[in-house]
Coordinates of C-alpha atoms in Angstrom, one line a residue:
Chain A
M1 CA 1.0 149.7 44.0
S2 CA 0.7 152.9 45.9
W3 CA -0.3 151.1 49.0
A4 CA 3.0 149.4 49.0
H5 CA 4.8 152.8 49.1
I6 CA 2.5 153.9 51.9
A7 CA 3.1 150.7 53.8
R8 CA 6.9 151.0 53.4
K9 CA 6.8 154.6 54.6
D10 CA 4.5 153.7 57.5
F11 CA 6.8 150.9 58.5
A12 CA 9.8 153.2 58.3
D13 CA 8.0 155.8 60.3
A14 CA 6.7 153.4 62.9
G15 CA 10.1 151.6 63.0
R16 CA 11.7 154.8 64.2
S17 CA 9.2 155.3 66.9
L18 CA 9.5 154.2 70.5
T19 CA 6.4 152.1 70.0
L20 CA 8.0 149.3 68.0
W21 CA 10.9 148.9 70.4
V22 CA 8.6 149.0 73.5
V23 CA 6.4 146.4 71.8
T24 CA 9.3 144.2 70.8
G25 CA 10.9 144.5 74.3
L26 CA 7.6 143.7 76.0
L27 CA 7.1 140.7 73.7
I28 CA 10.6 139.4 74.2
L29 CA 10.2 139.6 78.0
L30 CA 6.9 137.9 77.9
V31 CA 7.9 135.1 75.5
A32 CA 11.1 134.4 77.3
G33 CA 9.5 134.7 80.7
M34 CA 6.5 132.6 80.0
T35 CA 8.3 129.8 78.2
A36 CA 10.6 129.5 81.2
I37 CA 7.8 128.9 83.7
P38 CA 7.3 125.1 83.0
S39 CA 11.0 124.5 83.9
L40 CA 10.4 126.2 87.2
L41 CA 7.3 124.1 87.8
E42 CA 9.1 120.9 86.7
T43 CA 6.0 119.6 84.9
E44 CA 5.7 116.8 82.5
E45 CA 5.7 117.5 78.8
P46 CA 7.5 120.8 79.3
F47 CA 7.5 121.8 75.6
G48 CA 3.7 121.5 75.3
Q49 CA 3.4 123.4 78.6
A50 CA 5.8 126.1 77.4
L51 CA 3.7 126.6 74.3
Y52 CA 0.6 126.8 76.4
F53 CA 2.1 129.5 78.6
L54 CA 3.4 131.2 75.6
F55 CA -0.1 131.2 74.0
S56 CA -1.6 132.6 77.2
A57 CA 0.8 135.5 77.1
V58 CA 0.2 136.2 73.4
A59 CA -3.5 136.1 73.9
L60 CA -3.2 138.7 76.6
V61 CA -0.8 141.1 75.1
I62 CA -1.3 141.0 71.3
P63 CA -4.8 142.5 71.4
I64 CA -3.5 145.5 73.3
V65 CA -0.4 145.7 71.0
G66 CA -2.6 145.6 67.9
L67 CA -5.0 148.2 69.2
L68 CA -2.2 150.5 70.4
L69 CA -0.4 150.3 67.1
G70 CA -3.5 150.9 65.1
Y71 CA -5.8 153.4 66.7
N72 CA -3.9 156.4 65.6
A73 CA -2.8 155.1 62.2
V74 CA -5.1 157.1 60.0
V75 CA -6.6 159.7 62.3
G76 CA -3.2 160.7 63.5
E77 CA -2.3 161.7 59.9
R78 CA -5.6 163.7 59.8
E79 CA -4.7 165.5 63.0
S80 CA -1.1 166.2 62.1
G81 CA -2.0 167.3 58.6
S82 CA 0.3 164.8 56.9
I83 CA -2.8 163.3 55.3
R84 CA -2.5 166.2 52.9
F85 CA 0.8 164.8 51.6
L86 CA -0.7 161.3 51.4
L87 CA -3.7 162.4 49.5
G88 CA -2.2 165.3 47.6
L89 CA 0.0 162.6 46.0
P90 CA -1.6 160.2 43.6
N91 CA -2.8 157.8 46.3
T92 CA -6.4 156.7 46.8
R93 CA -8.0 156.5 50.2
R94 CA -8.1 152.7 49.7
D95 CA -4.3 152.8 49.3
V96 CA -4.0 154.7 52.6
V97 CA -6.1 152.2 54.5
W98 CA -4.4 149.2 53.0
G99 CA -1.0 150.7 53.3
K100 CA -1.6 151.4 56.9
L101 CA -2.8 147.9 57.6
L102 CA 0.1 146.4 55.8
G103 CA 2.7 148.7 57.4
R104 CA 1.5 148.1 60.9
T105 CA 1.2 144.4 60.3
A106 CA 4.9 144.4 59.3
V107 CA 5.7 146.0 62.7
V108 CA 3.8 143.2 64.4
V109 CA 5.6 140.6 62.3
V110 CA 9.0 142.0 63.1
A111 CA 8.3 142.3 66.8
S112 CA 6.8 138.8 66.9
V113 CA 9.6 137.1 64.9
V114 CA 12.3 138.7 67.1
A115 CA 10.4 137.8 70.3
F116 CA 9.8 134.2 69.1
A117 CA 13.4 133.8 68.1
V118 CA 14.4 134.7 71.6
G119 CA 11.7 132.4 73.0
A120 CA 13.0 129.5 70.8
G121 CA 16.4 130.0 72.3
V122 CA 15.0 129.7 75.8
I123 CA 12.9 126.7 75.0
A124 CA 15.8 124.9 73.2
W125 CA 18.0 125.6 76.2
L126 CA 15.6 124.4 78.8
Y127 CA 13.6 121.6 77.3
D128 CA 13.8 118.6 75.1
G129 CA 11.5 117.8 72.3
F130 CA 11.3 121.1 70.4
V131 CA 8.5 120.8 67.8
V132 CA 9.5 123.4 65.2
S133 CA 6.2 123.2 63.3
D134 CA 4.1 123.8 66.4
Y135 CA 6.3 126.7 67.4
L136 CA 6.0 128.3 63.9
A137 CA 2.3 127.7 63.9
L138 CA 2.0 129.6 67.2
L139 CA 4.1 132.4 65.6
A140 CA 1.7 132.5 62.6
F141 CA -1.2 132.6 65.0
T142 CA 0.3 135.5 66.8
V143 CA 0.6 137.4 63.6
V144 CA -3.0 136.6 62.6
M145 CA -4.2 137.7 66.1
G146 CA -2.2 141.0 65.6
L147 CA -3.8 141.4 62.2
V148 CA -7.3 141.1 63.8
Y149 CA -6.8 143.7 66.4
L150 CA -4.9 146.0 63.9
S151 CA -7.9 145.7 61.5
I152 CA -10.3 146.7 64.3
A153 CA -8.1 149.6 65.4
I154 CA -7.3 150.9 61.9
G155 CA -11.0 150.5 61.0
V156 CA -11.8 152.8 63.9
S157 CA -9.0 155.1 63.1
A158 CA -10.2 155.5 59.5
S159 CA -13.8 156.0 60.6
V160 CA -13.4 159.0 63.0
S161 CA -12.2 162.5 62.8
S162 CA -10.2 162.9 66.0
R163 CA -7.7 160.9 68.1
G164 CA -10.0 161.1 71.1
K165 CA -12.8 159.4 69.2
A166 CA -10.5 156.8 68.0
I167 CA -9.4 156.0 71.6
A168 CA -13.0 155.9 72.8
G169 CA -14.0 153.6 69.9
V170 CA -11.1 151.2 70.3
L171 CA -11.5 151.0 74.1
G172 CA -15.3 150.6 73.7
L173 CA -14.9 147.7 71.2
F174 CA -12.3 146.0 73.4
V175 CA -14.4 146.2 76.5
L176 CA -17.5 145.1 74.7
F177 CA -16.0 142.2 72.8
D178 CA -13.1 141.1 74.9
V179 CA -14.3 141.9 78.4
V180 CA -18.0 141.8 78.8
W181 CA -18.9 139.6 75.8
Q182 CA -18.8 136.4 77.8
S183 CA -21.8 137.7 79.8
V184 CA -23.9 138.0 76.6
P185 CA -24.5 134.2 76.1
M186 CA -24.6 133.9 79.9
G187 CA -27.4 136.4 80.1
I188 CA -29.4 134.9 77.2
Y189 CA -29.0 131.5 78.9
Y190 CA -30.2 132.8 82.2
L191 CA -33.3 134.4 80.6
L192 CA -34.1 131.2 78.8
E193 CA -33.3 128.6 81.5
G194 CA -33.6 130.5 84.7
S195 CA -30.3 129.2 85.9
W196 CA -26.6 129.7 85.1
P197 CA -24.8 127.3 82.8
T198 CA -21.7 125.3 83.5
L199 CA -19.1 126.5 81.1
Y200 CA -16.5 123.8 81.2
G201 CA -16.2 120.1 82.1
E202 CA -19.8 119.1 81.9
G203 CA -20.5 119.0 78.2
S204 CA -24.0 120.4 78.7
L205 CA -24.0 123.7 76.9
P206 CA -26.4 124.3 74.0
A207 CA -24.6 124.8 70.7
W208 CA -25.9 128.4 70.2
F209 CA -24.2 129.4 73.5
V210 CA -20.7 128.5 72.2
L211 CA -21.5 130.2 68.9
V212 CA -22.5 133.5 70.5
E213 CA -19.4 133.2 72.7
R214 CA -17.2 132.7 69.6
L215 CA -18.5 135.8 67.8
S216 CA -16.0 137.7 69.9
P217 CA -12.6 138.0 68.2
G218 CA -10.8 136.7 71.2
Q219 CA -12.9 133.6 71.6
A220 CA -12.8 132.9 67.8
L221 CA -9.1 133.1 67.9
S222 CA -8.9 130.9 71.0
A223 CA -11.0 128.3 69.2
V224 CA -8.4 128.3 66.4
A225 CA -5.5 128.3 68.8
I226 CA -6.4 125.2 70.7
E227 CA -6.0 123.3 67.5
I228 CA -2.5 124.7 67.0
V229 CA -1.3 124.5 70.6
D230 CA -2.1 121.1 71.7
V231 CA -3.8 122.1 74.9
I232 CA -6.1 119.1 75.0
D233 CA -3.2 117.1 76.4
V234 CA -2.1 119.9 78.6
A235 CA -5.2 121.4 80.1
E236 CA -7.1 119.3 82.6
I237 CA -10.4 120.1 81.1
D238 CA -11.7 119.8 77.6
L239 CA -11.8 123.3 76.0
T240 CA -13.0 122.2 72.6
A241 CA -16.6 122.5 71.4
A242 CA -16.9 118.7 71.5
G243 CA -16.1 118.7 75.2
R244 CA -18.5 121.6 76.0
V245 CA -21.7 121.2 74.1
A246 CA -24.4 118.6 74.6
G247 CA -24.7 116.2 71.7
E248 CA -23.2 116.4 68.2
V249 CA -21.0 119.4 67.3
P250 CA -22.7 121.4 64.6
F251 CA -20.7 122.7 61.7
Y252 CA -20.7 126.2 63.0
L253 CA -18.7 125.1 66.0
E254 CA -16.0 123.3 64.0
T255 CA -12.6 125.0 64.0
W256 CA -12.9 126.0 60.3
F257 CA -15.9 128.1 61.2
A258 CA -14.1 129.8 64.0
G259 CA -11.5 130.6 61.2
V260 CA -14.3 132.2 59.2
I261 CA -15.2 134.4 62.1
V262 CA -11.6 135.4 62.5
I263 CA -11.4 136.3 58.8
A264 CA -14.6 138.3 59.2
W265 CA -13.0 140.2 62.1
I266 CA -10.1 141.1 59.8
A267 CA -12.2 142.0 56.8
V268 CA -15.3 143.7 58.3
P269 CA -13.7 146.4 60.5
I270 CA -11.2 147.5 57.8
A271 CA -14.0 147.5 55.2
I272 CA -16.2 149.7 57.4
G273 CA -13.3 152.0 58.1
Y274 CA -12.5 152.3 54.4
A275 CA -16.2 153.0 53.6
R276 CA -16.3 155.8 56.1
F277 CA -12.9 157.2 55.3
S278 CA -13.7 157.2 51.6
R279 CA -16.6 159.6 52.3
A280 CA -14.9 161.7 54.9
V281 CA -14.6 165.4 54.2
L282 CA -11.0 166.4 54.8
N283 CA -11.2 170.1 55.4
Chain B
M1 CA -6.0 174.7 26.6
V2 CA -7.6 175.1 30.0
A3 CA -5.8 173.7 33.0
I4 CA -8.5 174.4 35.6
E5 CA -12.1 175.1 35.0
T6 CA -14.9 175.3 37.6
D7 CA -18.5 175.6 36.7
S8 CA -20.9 177.0 39.4
L9 CA -18.7 175.3 42.0
E10 CA -20.2 175.5 45.4
R11 CA -19.4 174.1 48.9
R12 CA -21.5 174.5 51.9
F13 CA -20.7 173.4 55.5
G14 CA -24.0 173.3 57.2
S15 CA -25.5 176.7 56.6
V16 CA -22.2 178.3 55.8
R17 CA -21.5 178.8 52.1
A18 CA -17.7 178.5 51.9
V19 CA -17.7 178.8 48.1
E20 CA -20.5 180.0 46.0
E21 CA -21.2 180.0 42.2
L22 CA -17.5 179.9 41.4
D23 CA -16.7 180.1 37.7
L24 CA -13.0 180.0 37.2
E25 CA -10.7 179.4 34.2
V26 CA -7.0 178.9 34.4
D27 CA -5.1 178.5 31.1
E28 CA -2.3 176.1 30.6
G29 CA 1.1 177.6 31.1
E30 CA -0.1 180.6 33.1
V31 CA 0.7 181.7 36.6
F32 CA -2.6 182.3 38.4
G33 CA -2.8 184.0 41.7
F34 CA -5.8 183.1 43.8
L35 CA -6.2 185.8 46.3
G36 CA -8.4 186.8 49.2
P37 CA -8.3 187.3 52.9
N38 CA -8.3 184.3 55.2
G39 CA -11.6 182.5 55.2
A40 CA -12.6 183.8 51.8
G41 CA -12.9 180.2 50.4
K42 CA -9.5 179.8 48.7
S43 CA -8.5 176.7 50.6
T44 CA -12.0 175.1 50.3
T45 CA -11.7 175.7 46.5
I46 CA -8.3 174.0 46.4
N47 CA -9.6 171.2 48.6
M48 CA -12.3 170.6 46.0
L49 CA -9.8 170.7 43.1
L50 CA -7.8 168.0 44.9
G51 CA -10.7 165.8 45.9
F52 CA -10.3 166.3 49.7
V53 CA -13.8 167.8 49.8
P54 CA -16.6 167.0 47.4
P55 CA -18.5 170.0 46.0
T56 CA -22.1 170.4 47.1
A57 CA -23.0 171.8 43.7
G58 CA -21.4 172.5 40.4
S59 CA -18.2 170.9 39.1
A60 CA -14.5 171.3 38.6
T61 CA -12.2 170.0 35.9
V62 CA -8.5 169.8 36.4
L63 CA -6.3 169.0 33.4
G64 CA -9.4 167.5 31.7
H65 CA -10.3 165.3 34.6
D66 CA -13.3 165.7 36.9
A67 CA -11.9 166.8 40.2
A68 CA -14.5 164.8 42.3
T69 CA -14.6 161.5 40.3
E70 CA -11.2 161.3 38.7
S71 CA -9.1 162.7 41.5
L72 CA -6.3 160.2 41.2
A73 CA -5.7 161.2 37.6
V74 CA -5.7 164.8 38.6
R75 CA -3.2 164.2 41.4
Q76 CA -1.0 162.1 39.2
R77 CA -0.3 165.1 37.0
T78 CA -0.4 167.8 39.7
G79 CA 2.2 168.8 42.3
V80 CA 0.5 169.9 45.5
L81 CA 1.9 172.1 48.3
P82 CA -0.9 171.9 50.8
E83 CA -1.9 174.3 53.5
D84 CA -1.7 173.3 57.2
F85 CA 0.2 170.2 56.4
G86 CA 2.2 168.2 58.9
V87 CA 5.5 166.4 58.3
Y88 CA 6.4 162.9 59.4
E89 CA 8.4 163.9 62.4
R90 CA 10.6 160.8 62.4
L91 CA 11.4 160.7 58.7
T92 CA 14.3 162.6 57.1
A93 CA 13.8 165.2 54.4
R94 CA 15.2 162.8 51.8
K95 CA 12.7 160.1 52.9
H96 CA 9.8 162.6 52.5
V97 CA 10.9 163.5 48.9
R98 CA 11.6 159.8 48.1
F99 CA 8.1 159.0 49.2
A100 CA 6.6 161.6 46.9
I101 CA 8.8 160.4 44.0
D102 CA 7.7 156.8 44.6
C103 CA 4.0 157.7 44.8
K104 CA 4.3 159.6 41.6
G105 CA 6.2 156.8 39.9
A106 CA 8.8 159.3 38.9
G107 CA 12.5 159.0 38.4
D108 CA 13.7 162.2 40.1
D109 CA 16.8 162.4 42.3
P110 CA 15.6 163.3 45.8
D111 CA 18.8 165.2 46.5
A112 CA 18.4 167.3 43.4
L113 CA 14.9 168.3 44.4
L114 CA 16.1 169.1 47.9
S115 CA 18.9 171.2 46.6
R116 CA 16.5 173.2 44.4
V117 CA 14.6 174.3 47.4
G118 CA 17.7 174.9 49.4
L119 CA 17.5 172.0 51.7
A120 CA 20.5 170.0 50.4
D121 CA 22.3 170.2 53.7
A122 CA 19.3 169.0 55.7
A123 CA 18.6 166.0 53.5
D124 CA 19.5 163.5 56.3
R125 CA 17.9 165.4 59.1
K126 CA 14.5 164.4 60.6
A127 CA 11.8 166.7 59.5
G128 CA 10.5 166.9 63.1
G129 CA 13.2 169.3 63.9
F130 CA 12.6 171.6 61.0
S131 CA 11.5 175.2 61.3
T132 CA 8.3 176.3 59.6
G133 CA 10.2 177.7 56.7
M134 CA 12.2 174.5 56.2
R135 CA 9.0 172.5 56.3
Q136 CA 7.5 174.7 53.7
R137 CA 10.6 174.1 51.5
L138 CA 10.4 170.4 52.0
A139 CA 6.7 170.4 51.0
F140 CA 7.6 172.4 47.9
A141 CA 10.3 169.9 47.0
M142 CA 7.7 167.1 47.3
A143 CA 5.3 169.1 45.1
L144 CA 8.0 169.4 42.4
A145 CA 8.5 165.6 42.2
G146 CA 7.6 164.1 38.8
E147 CA 7.7 167.3 36.8
P148 CA 3.9 168.0 37.3
E149 CA 2.0 169.7 34.6
L150 CA 0.2 171.7 37.2
L151 CA 1.4 173.1 40.5
I152 CA -1.2 173.9 43.1
L153 CA 0.4 175.8 45.9
D154 CA -1.7 176.8 48.9
E155 CA -0.2 179.8 50.6
P156 CA 3.3 178.8 49.4
S157 CA 5.2 181.6 51.0
S158 CA 3.8 181.3 54.5
G159 CA 6.5 180.8 57.0
L160 CA 9.2 181.9 54.5
D161 CA 11.4 184.9 55.1
P162 CA 11.6 187.4 52.2
N163 CA 14.6 185.6 50.8
G164 CA 12.8 182.3 50.9
A165 CA 9.8 183.8 49.2
R166 CA 12.0 185.2 46.5
E167 CA 13.7 181.8 45.9
M168 CA 10.2 180.2 45.7
R169 CA 9.2 182.7 43.1
E170 CA 12.3 181.9 41.1
I171 CA 11.4 178.2 41.1
V172 CA 7.9 179.0 40.1
R173 CA 9.3 180.9 37.1
E174 CA 11.5 177.9 36.2
E175 CA 8.6 175.6 36.4
V176 CA 6.5 177.9 34.1
D177 CA 9.4 178.0 31.7
R178 CA 9.4 174.2 31.7
G179 CA 5.7 174.4 30.6
A180 CA 3.9 174.0 33.9
T181 CA 0.8 175.8 35.0
V182 CA 1.0 177.3 38.4
F183 CA -2.1 178.0 40.6
F184 CA -1.3 179.5 43.9
S185 CA -3.3 181.1 46.7
S186 CA -2.2 183.9 48.9
H187 CA -3.6 186.4 51.3
I188 CA -0.7 188.8 50.7
M189 CA -1.0 190.8 47.6
E190 CA 2.6 192.0 47.4
Q191 CA 3.9 188.6 46.5
V192 CA 1.7 188.3 43.6
E193 CA 2.4 191.1 41.2
A194 CA 5.9 189.9 40.4
I195 CA 5.0 186.5 39.0
C196 CA 1.3 186.4 38.2
D197 CA -0.2 186.6 34.7
R198 CA -3.7 186.9 36.2
V199 CA -5.3 187.0 39.6
G200 CA -8.6 186.0 40.9
V201 CA -9.8 187.6 44.1
M202 CA -12.2 185.8 46.4
R203 CA -14.3 187.5 49.0
E204 CA -16.8 185.7 51.3
G205 CA -16.9 182.6 49.0
R206 CA -17.3 184.5 45.8
L207 CA -15.0 185.5 43.0
V208 CA -15.1 189.3 43.0
A209 CA -12.5 189.9 40.3
C210 CA -10.5 187.9 37.8
D211 CA -8.1 189.7 35.5
S212 CA -4.5 190.8 35.1
I213 CA -3.3 193.1 37.8
A214 CA -2.9 196.0 35.3
S215 CA -6.4 195.7 34.1
L216 CA -7.8 195.5 37.6
K217 CA -5.9 198.7 38.5
R218 CA -7.3 200.4 35.5
D219 CA -10.8 199.2 35.8
L220 CA -11.2 199.7 39.5
D221 CA -11.9 203.1 40.9
V222 CA -9.2 202.8 43.5
D223 CA -8.4 206.1 45.0
S224 CA -5.2 207.9 44.2
R225 CA -4.2 210.4 46.8
L226 CA -3.1 214.0 46.6
V227 CA -1.2 215.3 49.6
V228 CA -0.8 219.1 49.9
E229 CA 1.3 220.7 52.5
V230 CA 0.2 224.2 53.5
D231 CA 1.3 226.9 55.9
R232 CA -2.1 227.0 57.5
V233 CA -5.3 225.0 57.0
P234 CA -8.0 227.4 55.7
E235 CA -11.5 227.3 57.2
G236 CA -14.1 225.3 55.3
I237 CA -11.6 223.8 53.0
R238 CA -12.8 220.2 53.8
E239 CA -16.4 221.1 52.7
E240 CA -15.1 222.9 49.6
L241 CA -13.0 219.9 48.5
L242 CA -15.7 217.4 49.2
A243 CA -18.1 219.4 47.0
L244 CA -15.7 218.8 44.0
E245 CA -16.5 216.1 41.6
G246 CA -14.2 213.0 41.9
V247 CA -13.2 213.7 45.5
S248 CA -14.1 210.8 47.8
A249 CA -12.5 211.7 51.1
V250 CA -10.5 214.5 52.7
R251 CA -8.2 214.1 55.7
I252 CA -6.7 217.1 57.4
D253 CA -3.8 216.7 59.7
D254 CA -1.6 219.4 61.1
G255 CA -0.8 221.5 58.0
E256 CA -1.3 218.6 55.6
I257 CA -4.4 218.1 53.5
E258 CA -4.9 214.6 52.0
V259 CA -7.4 214.3 49.2
A260 CA -8.6 210.9 48.0
L261 CA -9.6 211.1 44.4
S262 CA -11.6 208.4 42.7
R263 CA -10.5 209.8 39.4
A264 CA -6.8 210.8 39.1
G265 CA -7.6 213.5 36.5
R266 CA -9.2 215.7 39.2
K267 CA -5.9 216.5 40.9
T268 CA -5.6 219.9 39.3
A269 CA -9.1 221.0 40.4
A270 CA -8.4 220.0 44.0
L271 CA -5.1 221.8 44.0
D272 CA -6.7 224.9 42.5
A273 CA -9.3 224.8 45.3
V274 CA -6.6 224.8 48.0
E275 CA -4.7 227.6 46.4
R276 CA -7.9 229.7 45.9
S277 CA -8.6 229.4 49.6
G278 CA -5.6 231.6 50.3
A279 CA -3.3 229.1 51.9
A280 CA 0.3 229.0 50.7
V281 CA 1.1 225.6 49.2
E282 CA 4.5 224.4 50.4
D283 CA 4.7 221.0 48.9
V284 CA 2.5 218.7 46.7
S285 CA 2.8 215.0 46.3
T286 CA 0.7 212.3 44.8
E287 CA 0.3 208.6 45.6
E288 CA -0.9 206.1 43.0
P289 CA -3.0 203.2 44.3
S290 CA -0.9 200.4 45.6
L291 CA -1.6 196.8 45.2
E292 CA -2.7 196.7 48.8
D293 CA -5.3 199.4 48.1
L294 CA -6.5 197.4 45.2
F295 CA -6.8 194.3 47.3
E296 CA -8.5 196.2 50.1
A297 CA -11.0 197.7 47.7
L298 CA -11.8 194.3 46.4
T299 CA -12.0 192.4 49.7
T300 CA -13.7 194.8 52.0
E301 CA -17.2 196.2 51.9
S302 CA -17.1 199.6 50.3
E303 CA -17.6 202.4 52.8
V304 CA -19.2 205.7 52.2
A305 CA -16.8 208.5 52.6
P306 CA -17.7 210.7 55.7

């Protein structure tokens, strides 16, 4: 259970850092602010709208929070030399990677719970029809999203030998998978068809297109989220696979498969990070 | 019983051989000083013993466990004071020690350990504000957690004032009395004689000597010095002295003739030669080889006397 001690120490350490409080403060502002928007717009179904705004904020901020919290987790200890304490004590390198993932996840959980508690207050005050289960589901989703980006960042952090490389790696992955990834299926489509696809509203996309799109962590998470946050009633266009692809929805575009992709985005980066860290020469 | 044993241990970094053909044996219950100048391969050896760095050839056994493949078992029974460590700036001294105790699964009282190393008053302070010496004490307290059978201390006295270094030596003695083996590295010879049963001296990745300090002094032809003060320095005395058997160097300085003798028994012959030359001898003193001389002889290339 060494990883539990490492996680606890890491949480205590991170909890005394400015990061946690900045993250929590930012989340509270976002959650409270975004959930208040529907009341200003005086829309119908304000609770559903509030959740939708909340989800948008979470999807924007949590990846950055996860990457920021994670990128220095392991390599920071290598640079400061405290890794010599960690590994001079009877801890395995697996304990270190697991402990870090767990400790930082706890930071995300605490920050999210506090922020969502404030958000719940705002929503209960402004709107009728608070659906506790939907709200908790979105909170759980937030934590899972945090876990995905923490895993990516800690995987990178465990793989490299300097903070600079960790920043470059994390930024590179973020830009590749969350910024430019959309253009990958677009490019393939253009090469095959000689024209640009219509992404939403028409239901004419080939199934592979949506699959490639969903290989990005952000898109896979969104595919799961639209089941939790009932955006179908809220958004004017159909965002689900059924509304986007031509013909039957194949199994790999069902929500559970998006869940598999999400799990892979948690498991694979941390596994690669561990594999590289376990062979690292710590001189 | 053997606490540490290495067999043709080797570590290369690219083309650099940090440690070569190292055969070392440290017995249980002894205090072993691992000496050598910076960059001689001491830390690399310790890093291999602790599993931080895998050997490129050979093997090491610590407390009966293979250092590369059974590192966890090694570290469970070993207390480590690493070199170039960093503290967790935001955590208190007590939290550091508590963490070490938890990882060891031990039942020590963190405050008791902190008071042993003289940090009782700083238990609630964040380690980020500690001086180098305090950090060193903190790391030592962490190493002591769980009554380890073996203490591996890498440059333990670095950053400590003479008083701190003395306190550390006292704790080392207490630990040995408890039955622990202590393996520590140092690049300063002076700190070693007081507590070491045996020393190993590294130079350029190789073990160049391994014995008790007394035997090393005896075996090594470390020069003792004869200093003769005279009213005037006679002509040709340098050549005359250098011609004598056992004289390795002569330094003449303003009425003072310093003769380096590779064999102490040749002092009389050298003194006779000075007296024969006609100079009046005003004072004679001799200097036995110091530890530093011994260390220097072992860790620098031997130079031919001019």
